[in-house]
mmCIF file with all atom_site columns, C-alpha atoms in Angstrom:
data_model
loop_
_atom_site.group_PDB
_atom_site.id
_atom_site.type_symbol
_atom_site.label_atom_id
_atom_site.label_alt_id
_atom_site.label_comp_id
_atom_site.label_asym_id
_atom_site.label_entity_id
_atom_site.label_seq_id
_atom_site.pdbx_PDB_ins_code
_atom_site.Cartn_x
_atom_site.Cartn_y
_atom_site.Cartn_z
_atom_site.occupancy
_atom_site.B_iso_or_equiv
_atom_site.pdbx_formal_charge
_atom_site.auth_seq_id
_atom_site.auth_comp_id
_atom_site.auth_asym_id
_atom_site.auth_atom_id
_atom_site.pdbx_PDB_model_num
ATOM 1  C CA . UNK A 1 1  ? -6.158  14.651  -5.447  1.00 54.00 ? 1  UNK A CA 1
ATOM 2  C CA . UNK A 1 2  ? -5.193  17.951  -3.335  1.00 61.00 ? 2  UNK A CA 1
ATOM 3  C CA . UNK A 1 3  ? -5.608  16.464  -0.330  1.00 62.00 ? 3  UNK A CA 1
ATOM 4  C CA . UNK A 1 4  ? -3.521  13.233  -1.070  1.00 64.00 ? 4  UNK A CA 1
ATOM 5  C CA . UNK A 1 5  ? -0.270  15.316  -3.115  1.00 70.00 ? 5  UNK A CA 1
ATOM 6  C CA . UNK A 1 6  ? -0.453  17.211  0.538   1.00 71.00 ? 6  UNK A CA 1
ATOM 7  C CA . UNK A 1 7  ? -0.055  14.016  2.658   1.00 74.00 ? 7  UNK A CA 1
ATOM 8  C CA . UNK A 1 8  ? 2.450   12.765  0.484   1.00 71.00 ? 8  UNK A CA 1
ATOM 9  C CA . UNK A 1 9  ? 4.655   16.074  0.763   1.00 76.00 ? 9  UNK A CA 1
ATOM 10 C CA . UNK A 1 10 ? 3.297   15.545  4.639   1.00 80.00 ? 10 UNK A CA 1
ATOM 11 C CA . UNK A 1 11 ? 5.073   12.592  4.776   1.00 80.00 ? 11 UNK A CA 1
ATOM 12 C CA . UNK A 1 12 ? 8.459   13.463  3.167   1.00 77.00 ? 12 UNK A CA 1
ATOM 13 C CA . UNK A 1 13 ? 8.656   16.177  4.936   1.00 81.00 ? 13 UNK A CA 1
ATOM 14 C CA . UNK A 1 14 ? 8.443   14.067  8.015   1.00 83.00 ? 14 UNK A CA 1
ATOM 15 C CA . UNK A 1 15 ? 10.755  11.349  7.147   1.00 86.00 ? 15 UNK A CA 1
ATOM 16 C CA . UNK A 1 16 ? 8.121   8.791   6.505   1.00 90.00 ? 16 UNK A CA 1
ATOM 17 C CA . UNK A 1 17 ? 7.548   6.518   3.631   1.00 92.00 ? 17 UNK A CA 1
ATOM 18 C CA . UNK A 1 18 ? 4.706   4.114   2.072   1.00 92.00 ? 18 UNK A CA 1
ATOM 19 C CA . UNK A 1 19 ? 6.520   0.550   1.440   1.00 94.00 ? 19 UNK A CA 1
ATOM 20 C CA . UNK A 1 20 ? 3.459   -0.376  -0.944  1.00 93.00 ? 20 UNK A CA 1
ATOM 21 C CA . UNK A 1 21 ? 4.428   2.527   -3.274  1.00 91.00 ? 21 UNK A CA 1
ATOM 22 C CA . UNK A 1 22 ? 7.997   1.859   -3.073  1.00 93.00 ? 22 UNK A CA 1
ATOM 23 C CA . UNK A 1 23 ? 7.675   -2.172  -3.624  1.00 94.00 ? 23 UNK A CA 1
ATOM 24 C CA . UNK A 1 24 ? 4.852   -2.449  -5.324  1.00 92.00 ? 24 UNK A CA 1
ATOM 25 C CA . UNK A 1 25 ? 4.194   -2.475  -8.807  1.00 90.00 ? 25 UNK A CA 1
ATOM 26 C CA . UNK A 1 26 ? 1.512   -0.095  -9.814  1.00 85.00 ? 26 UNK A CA 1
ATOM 27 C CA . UNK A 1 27 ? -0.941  -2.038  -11.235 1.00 85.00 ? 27 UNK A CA 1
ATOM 28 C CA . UNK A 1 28 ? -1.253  -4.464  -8.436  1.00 85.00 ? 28 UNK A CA 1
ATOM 29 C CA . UNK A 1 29 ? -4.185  -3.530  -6.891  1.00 82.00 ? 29 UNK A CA 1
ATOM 30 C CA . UNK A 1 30 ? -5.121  -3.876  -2.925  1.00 83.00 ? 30 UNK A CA 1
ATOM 31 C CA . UNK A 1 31 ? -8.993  -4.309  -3.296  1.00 82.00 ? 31 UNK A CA 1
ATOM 32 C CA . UNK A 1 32 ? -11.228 -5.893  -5.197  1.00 78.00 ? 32 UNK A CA 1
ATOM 33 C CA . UNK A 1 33 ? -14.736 -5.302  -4.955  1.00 78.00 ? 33 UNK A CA 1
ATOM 34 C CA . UNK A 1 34 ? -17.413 -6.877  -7.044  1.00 77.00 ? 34 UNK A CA 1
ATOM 35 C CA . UNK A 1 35 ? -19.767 -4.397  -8.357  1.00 81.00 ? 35 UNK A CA 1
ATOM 36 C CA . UNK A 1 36 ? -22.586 -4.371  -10.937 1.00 83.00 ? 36 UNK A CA 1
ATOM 37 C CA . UNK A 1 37 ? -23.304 -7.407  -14.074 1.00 85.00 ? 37 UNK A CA 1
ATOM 38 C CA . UNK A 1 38 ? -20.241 -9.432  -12.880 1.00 83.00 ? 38 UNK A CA 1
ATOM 39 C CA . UNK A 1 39 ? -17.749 -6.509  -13.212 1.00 87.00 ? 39 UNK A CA 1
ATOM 40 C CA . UNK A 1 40 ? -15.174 -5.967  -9.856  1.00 80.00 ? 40 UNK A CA 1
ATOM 41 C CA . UNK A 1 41 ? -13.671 -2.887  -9.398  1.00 82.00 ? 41 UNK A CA 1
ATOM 42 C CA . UNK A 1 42 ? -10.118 -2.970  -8.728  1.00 78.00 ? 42 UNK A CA 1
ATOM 43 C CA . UNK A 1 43 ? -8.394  -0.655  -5.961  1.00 82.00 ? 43 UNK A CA 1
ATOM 44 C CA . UNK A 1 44 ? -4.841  0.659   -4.651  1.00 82.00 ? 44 UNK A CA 1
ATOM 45 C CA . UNK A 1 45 ? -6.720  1.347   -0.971  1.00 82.00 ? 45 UNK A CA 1
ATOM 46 C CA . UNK A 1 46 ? -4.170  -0.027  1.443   1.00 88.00 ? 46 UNK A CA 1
ATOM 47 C CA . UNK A 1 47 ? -0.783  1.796   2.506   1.00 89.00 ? 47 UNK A CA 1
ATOM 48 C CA . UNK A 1 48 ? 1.652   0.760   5.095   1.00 92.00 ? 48 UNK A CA 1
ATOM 49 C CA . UNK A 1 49 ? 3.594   3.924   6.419   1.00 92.00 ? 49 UNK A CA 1
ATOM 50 C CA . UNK A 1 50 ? 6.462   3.720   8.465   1.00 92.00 ? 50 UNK A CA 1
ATOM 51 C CA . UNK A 1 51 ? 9.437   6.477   9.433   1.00 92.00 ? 51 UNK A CA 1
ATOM 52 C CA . UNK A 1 52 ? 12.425  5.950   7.907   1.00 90.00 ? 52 UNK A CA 1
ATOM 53 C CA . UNK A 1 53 ? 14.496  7.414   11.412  1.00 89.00 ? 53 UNK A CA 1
ATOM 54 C CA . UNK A 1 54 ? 13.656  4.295   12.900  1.00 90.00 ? 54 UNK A CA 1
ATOM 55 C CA . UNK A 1 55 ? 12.506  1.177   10.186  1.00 93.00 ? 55 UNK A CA 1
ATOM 56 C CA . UNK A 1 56 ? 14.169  0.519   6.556   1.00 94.00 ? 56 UNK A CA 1
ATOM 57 C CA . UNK A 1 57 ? 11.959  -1.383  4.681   1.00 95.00 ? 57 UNK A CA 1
ATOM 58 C CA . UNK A 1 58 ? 13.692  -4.525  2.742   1.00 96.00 ? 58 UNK A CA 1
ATOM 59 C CA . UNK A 1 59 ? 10.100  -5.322  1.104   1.00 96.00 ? 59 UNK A CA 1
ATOM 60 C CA . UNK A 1 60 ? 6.463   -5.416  0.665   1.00 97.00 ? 60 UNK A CA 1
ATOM 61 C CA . UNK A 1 61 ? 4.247   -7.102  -1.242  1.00 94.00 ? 61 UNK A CA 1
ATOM 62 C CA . UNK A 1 62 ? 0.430   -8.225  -1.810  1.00 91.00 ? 62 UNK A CA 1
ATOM 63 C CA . UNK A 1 63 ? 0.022   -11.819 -0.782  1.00 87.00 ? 63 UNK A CA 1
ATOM 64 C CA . UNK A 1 64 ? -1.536  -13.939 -3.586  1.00 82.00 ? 64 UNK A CA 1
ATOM 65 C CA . UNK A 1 65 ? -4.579  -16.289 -3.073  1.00 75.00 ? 65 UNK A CA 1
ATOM 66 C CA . UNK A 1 66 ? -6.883  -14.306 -1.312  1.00 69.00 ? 66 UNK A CA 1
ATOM 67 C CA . UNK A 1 67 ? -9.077  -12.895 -4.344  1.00 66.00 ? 67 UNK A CA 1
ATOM 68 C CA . UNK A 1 68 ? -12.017 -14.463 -3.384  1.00 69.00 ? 68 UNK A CA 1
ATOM 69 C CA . UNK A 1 69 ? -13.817 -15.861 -0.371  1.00 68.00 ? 69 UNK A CA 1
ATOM 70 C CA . UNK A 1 70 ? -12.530 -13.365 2.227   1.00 68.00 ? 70 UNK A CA 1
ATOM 71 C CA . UNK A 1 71 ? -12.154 -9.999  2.669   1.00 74.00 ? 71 UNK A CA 1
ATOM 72 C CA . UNK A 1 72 ? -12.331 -7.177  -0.361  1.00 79.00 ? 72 UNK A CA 1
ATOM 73 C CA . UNK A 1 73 ? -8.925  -6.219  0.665   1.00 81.00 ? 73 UNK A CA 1
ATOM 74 C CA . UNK A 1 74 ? -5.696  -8.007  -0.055  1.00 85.00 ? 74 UNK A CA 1
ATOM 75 C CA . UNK A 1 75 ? -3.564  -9.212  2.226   1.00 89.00 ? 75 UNK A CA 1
ATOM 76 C CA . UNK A 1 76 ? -0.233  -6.631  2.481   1.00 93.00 ? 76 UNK A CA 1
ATOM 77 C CA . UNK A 1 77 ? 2.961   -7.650  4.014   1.00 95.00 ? 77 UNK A CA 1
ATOM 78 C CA . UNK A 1 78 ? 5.699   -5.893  4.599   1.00 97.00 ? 78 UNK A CA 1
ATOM 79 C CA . UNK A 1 79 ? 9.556   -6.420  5.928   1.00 97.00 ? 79 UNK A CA 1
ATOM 80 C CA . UNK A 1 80 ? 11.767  -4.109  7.930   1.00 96.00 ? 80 UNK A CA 1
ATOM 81 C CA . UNK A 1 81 ? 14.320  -4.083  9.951   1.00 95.00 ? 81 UNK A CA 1
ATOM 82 C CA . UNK A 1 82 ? 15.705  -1.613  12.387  1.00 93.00 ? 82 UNK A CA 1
ATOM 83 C CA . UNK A 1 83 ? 17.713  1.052   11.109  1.00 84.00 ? 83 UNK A CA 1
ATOM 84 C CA . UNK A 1 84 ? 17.779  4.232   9.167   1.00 69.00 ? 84 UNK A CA 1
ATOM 85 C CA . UNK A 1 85 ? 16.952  4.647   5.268   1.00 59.00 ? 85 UNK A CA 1
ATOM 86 C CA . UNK A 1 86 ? 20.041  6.070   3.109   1.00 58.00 ? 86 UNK A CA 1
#
């Protein structure tokens, strides 16, 4: 959890964001993994960072439909267009 608070502040500091934090609710997870007796664990793994100097994000979301059958990782989209953040 050190490690990741430091990236974070990294990041900031460096005028770069993470449109999946910013647009997506928290409990939609990124990964889904099945695991042991029919259980699936259920992940936030995927980020996408971009710098605000150049990109402004006008949203992001996890595309729908892909639970099973492919990968263990969602699908993540996001939409920016050039400019500076605010």
């Amino acid at each position: 959890a050190h490690a990741l608070s430091y990236l974070v502040d990294s990041m900031a500091t460096n005028g770069m964001r993470d449109a999946v934090a910013d647009y997506v609710p928290s409990h939609k997870e990124t990964h889904r993994w099945p695991f042991f007796f029919g259980t699936t664990l259920h992940k936030r793994l995927d980020h996408i960072v971009y710098q605000t100097l150049k990109l402004k994000c006008v949203g992001c979301g996890v595309i729908p439909g892909f639970e099973s059958g492919a990968s263990d990782h969602q699908p993540v989209l996001a939409r920016f267009v050039p400019g500076r953040v605010r």
